Amino acid sequence: MANGKGKESNEAKAAAKAARRQASKERRSQLWQAFQMQRKEDKLLLPLMIGAVVGLAVVFFLVGLIFGIEWFLLPVGILLGVLAAFIIFGRRVQKTVYGKADGQAGAAAWALDNLQGSWRVTNAIAGTTQLDAVHRVIGRPGVILVAEGAPQRVKSLLAQEKKKTARLVGDTPIYDIVVGNEEGQIPLSQLQKYMSKLPKNIDTKRMDTIESRLAAIGTRGGPAMPKGPIPGGAKMKGVQRTMRRR
């Protein structure tokens, strides 16, 4: 019996190791594909990444010369340069993705699905046949209603949803945001940053209570929103997650 259990344990460990190896291989492949796509569209990507590596290596080497430890600091400068290059890559990929998504139906829903943190996102709680939509987010600030589409149409949608929500959440703050590039709107590329800067008004227990209450409202039977503004939306989410790990 002991030998049988030991064999099963070894097989399980081997399977887990193989799964981790495969996941790592997929992440590297995903990063490489994203890099190749970005490099073709962004002519500054390679010069900026190479400049970061070389620049930091030179700076650390010169600082090392002053103290006589240049060969010790050079590898440190190279490692930090590689890290800076990855950060540059990630930010420029994000900029390109948001640039392509801006103005397309479903872009705000896609951006909300990529939120980092304990946000509770419900897409398209209200919408029109023209693919205008209101999305609901529950987070530490309270309830956030995010609208995308024609301003004259989403204004009435927002007002209706805010009225319905207020009846169920009591004194919990309700924020409303219209995504766009006109005055009073929040650009798509700034949506996540804007939401992260909202004040923290409630705790997670209150979030759970509000989520349960609002689930009773359901969603209006409007047209389904696109899963994302561009085919690579889901892939970019994985790339951004991989970049954070590095």
PDB file of C-alpha atoms in Angstrom, residues 62-217:
ATOM      1  CA  LEU A  62      30.027  54.842 -14.421  1.00  0.00           C
ATOM      2  CA  VAL A  63      28.799  55.022 -10.838  1.00  0.00           C
ATOM      3  CA  GLY A  64      30.810  51.870 -10.141  1.00  0.00           C
ATOM      4  CA  LEU A  65      33.944  53.523 -11.552  1.00  0.00           C
ATOM      5  CA  ILE A  66      33.717  56.191  -8.869  1.00  0.00           C
ATOM      6  CA  PHE A  67      33.803  53.590  -6.098  1.00  0.00           C
ATOM      7  CA  GLY A  68      35.936  51.026  -7.881  1.00  0.00           C
ATOM      8  CA  ILE A  69      33.145  48.439  -8.142  1.00  0.00           C
ATOM      9  CA  GLU A  70      32.162  48.928 -11.781  1.00  0.00           C
ATOM     10  CA  TRP A  71      32.142  45.189 -12.596  1.00  0.00           C
ATOM     11  CA  PHE A  72      29.913  44.518  -9.613  1.00  0.00           C
ATOM     12  CA  LEU A  73      27.366  47.200 -10.534  1.00  0.00           C
ATOM     13  CA  LEU A  74      27.330  46.468 -14.267  1.00  0.00           C
ATOM     14  CA  PRO A  75      25.205  43.269 -13.970  1.00  0.00           C
ATOM     15  CA  VAL A  76      22.849  45.132 -11.620  1.00  0.00           C
ATOM     16  CA  GLY A  77      22.441  47.871 -14.220  1.00  0.00           C
ATOM     17  CA  ILE A  78      21.769  45.316 -16.952  1.00  0.00           C
ATOM     18  CA  LEU A  79      19.132  43.524 -14.861  1.00  0.00           C
ATOM     19  CA  LEU A  80      17.391  46.798 -14.017  1.00  0.00           C
ATOM     20  CA  GLY A  81      17.598  47.788 -17.682  1.00  0.00           C
ATOM     21  CA  VAL A  82      15.870  44.552 -18.712  1.00  0.00           C
ATOM     22  CA  LEU A  83      13.162  45.225 -16.133  1.00  0.00           C
ATOM     23  CA  ALA A  84      12.721  48.769 -17.457  1.00  0.00           C
ATOM     24  CA  ALA A  85      12.514  47.388 -21.007  1.00  0.00           C
ATOM     25  CA  PHE A  86       9.709  45.028 -19.958  1.00  0.00           C
ATOM     26  CA  ILE A  87       7.848  47.916 -18.331  1.00  0.00           C
ATOM     27  CA  ILE A  88       8.199  49.992 -21.499  1.00  0.00           C
ATOM     28  CA  PHE A  89       6.949  47.047 -23.558  1.00  0.00           C
ATOM     29  CA  GLY A  90       3.915  46.527 -21.337  1.00  0.00           C
ATOM     30  CA  ARG A  91       2.928  50.190 -21.345  1.00  0.00           C
ATOM     31  CA  ARG A  92       3.282  50.564 -25.101  1.00  0.00           C
ATOM     32  CA  VAL A  93       1.239  47.404 -25.709  1.00  0.00           C
ATOM     33  CA  GLN A  94      -1.447  48.794 -23.412  1.00  0.00           C
ATOM     34  CA  LYS A  95      -1.390  52.131 -25.229  1.00  0.00           C
ATOM     35  CA  THR A  96      -1.787  50.408 -28.601  1.00  0.00           C
ATOM     36  CA  VAL A  97      -4.629  48.203 -27.380  1.00  0.00           C
ATOM     37  CA  TYR A  98      -6.541  51.107 -25.892  1.00  0.00           C
ATOM     38  CA  GLY A  99      -5.947  53.165 -29.035  1.00  0.00           C
ATOM     39  CA  LYS A 100      -7.525  50.444 -31.176  1.00  0.00           C
ATOM     40  CA  ALA A 101     -10.406  49.912 -28.768  1.00  0.00           C
ATOM     41  CA  ASP A 102     -11.301  53.571 -28.284  1.00  0.00           C
ATOM     42  CA  GLY A 103     -14.704  54.427 -29.736  1.00  0.00           C
ATOM     43  CA  GLN A 104     -15.754  50.851 -30.486  1.00  0.00           C
ATOM     44  CA  ALA A 105     -18.879  49.252 -29.028  1.00  0.00           C
ATOM     45  CA  GLY A 106     -17.998  47.110 -26.018  1.00  0.00           C
ATOM     46  CA  ALA A 107     -14.718  48.922 -25.332  1.00  0.00           C
ATOM     47  CA  ALA A 108     -15.735  50.059 -21.828  1.00  0.00           C
ATOM     48  CA  ALA A 109     -16.991  46.570 -20.948  1.00  0.00           C
ATOM     49  CA  TRP A 110     -13.655  45.126 -22.054  1.00  0.00           C
ATOM     50  CA  ALA A 111     -11.720  47.674 -19.971  1.00  0.00           C
ATOM     51  CA  LEU A 112     -13.842  46.888 -16.897  1.00  0.00           C
ATOM     52  CA  ASP A 113     -13.215  43.158 -17.334  1.00  0.00           C
ATOM     53  CA  ASN A 114      -9.494  43.961 -17.129  1.00  0.00           C
ATOM     54  CA  LEU A 115      -9.770  45.838 -13.829  1.00  0.00           C
ATOM     55  CA  GLN A 116      -7.241  44.797 -11.203  1.00  0.00           C
ATOM     56  CA  GLY A 117      -8.483  44.263  -7.678  1.00  0.00           C
ATOM     57  CA  SER A 118     -11.690  43.184  -5.965  1.00  0.00           C
ATOM     58  CA  TRP A 119     -14.130  44.894  -8.320  1.00  0.00           C
ATOM     59  CA  ARG A 120     -17.487  43.191  -8.990  1.00  0.00           C
ATOM     60  CA  VAL A 121     -18.372  43.907 -12.630  1.00  0.00           C
ATOM     61  CA  THR A 122     -21.750  43.306 -14.273  1.00  0.00           C
ATOM     62  CA  ASN A 123     -21.731  44.266 -17.935  1.00  0.00           C
ATOM     63  CA  ALA A 124     -24.679  45.675 -19.896  1.00  0.00           C
ATOM     64  CA  ILE A 125     -27.272  46.011 -17.130  1.00  0.00           C
ATOM     65  CA  ALA A 126     -29.068  48.352 -19.534  1.00  0.00           C
ATOM     66  CA  GLY A 127     -28.672  49.007 -23.233  1.00  0.00           C
ATOM     67  CA  THR A 128     -30.153  50.100 -26.535  1.00  0.00           C
ATOM     68  CA  THR A 129     -30.306  48.555 -29.992  1.00  0.00           C
ATOM     69  CA  GLN A 130     -27.564  51.025 -31.022  1.00  0.00           C
ATOM     70  CA  LEU A 131     -25.220  49.210 -28.567  1.00  0.00           C
ATOM     71  CA  ASP A 132     -25.226  52.006 -26.018  1.00  0.00           C
ATOM     72  CA  ALA A 133     -24.827  50.384 -22.619  1.00  0.00           C
ATOM     73  CA  VAL A 134     -24.549  50.929 -18.891  1.00  0.00           C
ATOM     74  CA  HIS A 135     -22.297  48.639 -16.865  1.00  0.00           C
ATOM     75  CA  ARG A 136     -22.324  48.278 -13.081  1.00  0.00           C
ATOM     76  CA  VAL A 137     -19.241  47.974 -10.899  1.00  0.00           C
ATOM     77  CA  ILE A 138     -19.263  47.388  -7.145  1.00  0.00           C
ATOM     78  CA  GLY A 139     -16.070  48.266  -5.335  1.00  0.00           C
ATOM     79  CA  ARG A 140     -14.660  49.964  -2.256  1.00  0.00           C
ATOM     80  CA  PRO A 141     -15.863  53.389  -3.496  1.00  0.00           C
ATOM     81  CA  GLY A 142     -19.460  52.105  -3.682  1.00  0.00           C
ATOM     82  CA  VAL A 143     -21.509  51.513  -6.830  1.00  0.00           C
ATOM     83  CA  ILE A 144     -20.131  52.836 -10.104  1.00  0.00           C
ATOM     84  CA  LEU A 145     -22.304  53.034 -13.209  1.00  0.00           C
ATOM     85  CA  VAL A 146     -20.225  53.210 -16.384  1.00  0.00           C
ATOM     86  CA  ALA A 147     -21.928  54.193 -19.635  1.00  0.00           C
ATOM     87  CA  GLU A 148     -20.656  54.001 -23.210  1.00  0.00           C
ATOM     88  CA  GLY A 149     -22.364  55.191 -26.371  1.00  0.00           C
ATOM     89  CA  ALA A 150     -24.071  58.333 -27.614  1.00  0.00           C
ATOM     90  CA  PRO A 151     -24.192  60.890 -24.740  1.00  0.00           C
ATOM     91  CA  GLN A 152     -27.796  61.931 -25.428  1.00  0.00           C
ATOM     92  CA  ARG A 153     -28.972  58.324 -25.149  1.00  0.00           C
ATOM     93  CA  VAL A 154     -26.819  57.058 -22.268  1.00  0.00           C
ATOM     94  CA  LYS A 155     -27.770  60.053 -20.118  1.00  0.00           C
ATOM     95  CA  SER A 156     -31.332  58.766 -19.703  1.00  0.00           C
ATOM     96  CA  LEU A 157     -30.101  55.181 -19.222  1.00  0.00           C
ATOM     97  CA  LEU A 158     -27.770  56.335 -16.448  1.00  0.00           C
ATOM     98  CA  ALA A 159     -30.523  58.300 -14.725  1.00  0.00           C
ATOM     99  CA  GLN A 160     -32.865  55.313 -14.750  1.00  0.00           C
ATOM    100  CA  GLU A 161     -30.263  52.894 -13.422  1.00  0.00           C
ATOM    101  CA  LYS A 162     -29.083  55.331 -10.763  1.00  0.00           C
ATOM    102  CA  LYS A 163     -32.655  55.754  -9.534  1.00  0.00           C
ATOM    103  CA  LYS A 164     -33.238  51.988  -9.346  1.00  0.00           C
ATOM    104  CA  THR A 165     -29.895  51.388  -7.653  1.00  0.00           C
ATOM    105  CA  ALA A 166     -30.392  54.119  -5.054  1.00  0.00           C
ATOM    106  CA  ARG A 167     -33.555  52.409  -3.812  1.00  0.00           C
ATOM    107  CA  LEU A 168     -31.558  49.314  -2.863  1.00  0.00           C
ATOM    108  CA  VAL A 169     -28.186  50.575  -1.643  1.00  0.00           C
ATOM    109  CA  GLY A 170     -29.304  53.224   0.842  1.00  0.00           C
ATOM    110  CA  ASP A 171     -26.616  55.798   1.622  1.00  0.00           C
ATOM    111  CA  THR A 172     -23.888  53.945  -0.310  1.00  0.00           C
ATOM    112  CA  PRO A 173     -22.245  56.387  -2.759  1.00  0.00           C
ATOM    113  CA  ILE A 174     -23.206  55.966  -6.418  1.00  0.00           C
ATOM    114  CA  TYR A 175     -20.873  57.294  -9.102  1.00  0.00           C
ATOM    115  CA  ASP A 176     -21.768  57.643 -12.768  1.00  0.00           C
ATOM    116  CA  ILE A 177     -19.197  57.777 -15.554  1.00  0.00           C
ATOM    117  CA  VAL A 178     -19.599  58.275 -19.282  1.00  0.00           C
ATOM    118  CA  VAL A 179     -16.685  56.922 -21.307  1.00  0.00           C
ATOM    119  CA  GLY A 180     -15.642  59.112 -24.211  1.00  0.00           C
ATOM    120  CA  ASN A 181     -13.435  61.961 -25.341  1.00  0.00           C
ATOM    121  CA  GLU A 182     -15.852  64.856 -24.992  1.00  0.00           C
ATOM    122  CA  GLU A 183     -15.995  67.361 -22.145  1.00  0.00           C
ATOM    123  CA  GLY A 184     -17.135  65.800 -18.889  1.00  0.00           C
ATOM    124  CA  GLN A 185     -16.366  62.274 -20.093  1.00  0.00           C
ATOM    125  CA  ILE A 186     -13.564  59.909 -19.093  1.00  0.00           C
ATOM    126  CA  PRO A 187     -11.279  58.652 -21.895  1.00  0.00           C
ATOM    127  CA  LEU A 188     -11.163  54.871 -22.220  1.00  0.00           C
ATOM    128  CA  SER A 189      -7.419  54.798 -21.507  1.00  0.00           C
ATOM    129  CA  GLN A 190      -7.981  56.693 -18.231  1.00  0.00           C
ATOM    130  CA  LEU A 191     -10.999  54.710 -16.993  1.00  0.00           C
ATOM    131  CA  GLN A 192      -9.147  52.247 -14.768  1.00  0.00           C
ATOM    132  CA  LYS A 193      -6.896  54.962 -13.343  1.00  0.00           C
ATOM    133  CA  TYR A 194      -9.890  57.212 -12.624  1.00  0.00           C
ATOM    134  CA  MET A 195     -11.772  54.452 -10.811  1.00  0.00           C
ATOM    135  CA  SER A 196      -8.737  53.461  -8.747  1.00  0.00           C
ATOM    136  CA  LYS A 197      -8.501  57.021  -7.420  1.00  0.00           C
ATOM    137  CA  LEU A 198     -12.091  57.151  -6.161  1.00  0.00           C
ATOM    138  CA  PRO A 199     -12.329  57.297  -2.345  1.00  0.00           C
ATOM    139  CA  LYS A 200     -12.812  54.042  -0.434  1.00  0.00           C
ATOM    140  CA  ASN A 201     -16.204  54.402   1.249  1.00  0.00           C
ATOM    141  CA  ILE A 202     -17.296  50.829   2.049  1.00  0.00           C
ATOM    142  CA  ASP A 203     -15.718  47.532   3.122  1.00  0.00           C
ATOM    143  CA  THR A 204     -15.910  44.117   1.464  1.00  0.00           C
ATOM    144  CA  LYS A 205     -18.750  42.981   3.736  1.00  0.00           C
ATOM    145  CA  ARG A 206     -20.846  45.911   2.564  1.00  0.00           C
ATOM    146  CA  MET A 207     -19.864  45.091  -1.025  1.00  0.00           C
ATOM    147  CA  ASP A 208     -21.230  41.558  -0.586  1.00  0.00           C
ATOM    148  CA  THR A 209     -24.521  42.896   0.793  1.00  0.00           C
ATOM    149  CA  ILE A 210     -24.914  45.378  -2.057  1.00  0.00           C
ATOM    150  CA  GLU A 211     -24.067  42.742  -4.655  1.00  0.00           C
ATOM    151  CA  SER A 212     -26.796  40.454  -3.287  1.00  0.00           C
ATOM    152  CA  ARG A 213     -29.365  43.236  -3.313  1.00  0.00           C
ATOM    153  CA  LEU A 214     -28.541  44.404  -6.821  1.00  0.00           C
ATOM    154  CA  ALA A 215     -28.613  40.853  -8.167  1.00  0.00           C
ATOM    155  CA  ALA A 216     -32.372  40.975  -7.597  1.00  0.00           C
ATOM    156  CA  ILE A 217     -32.698  43.760 -10.177  1.00  0.00           C
TER     157      ILE A 217
END
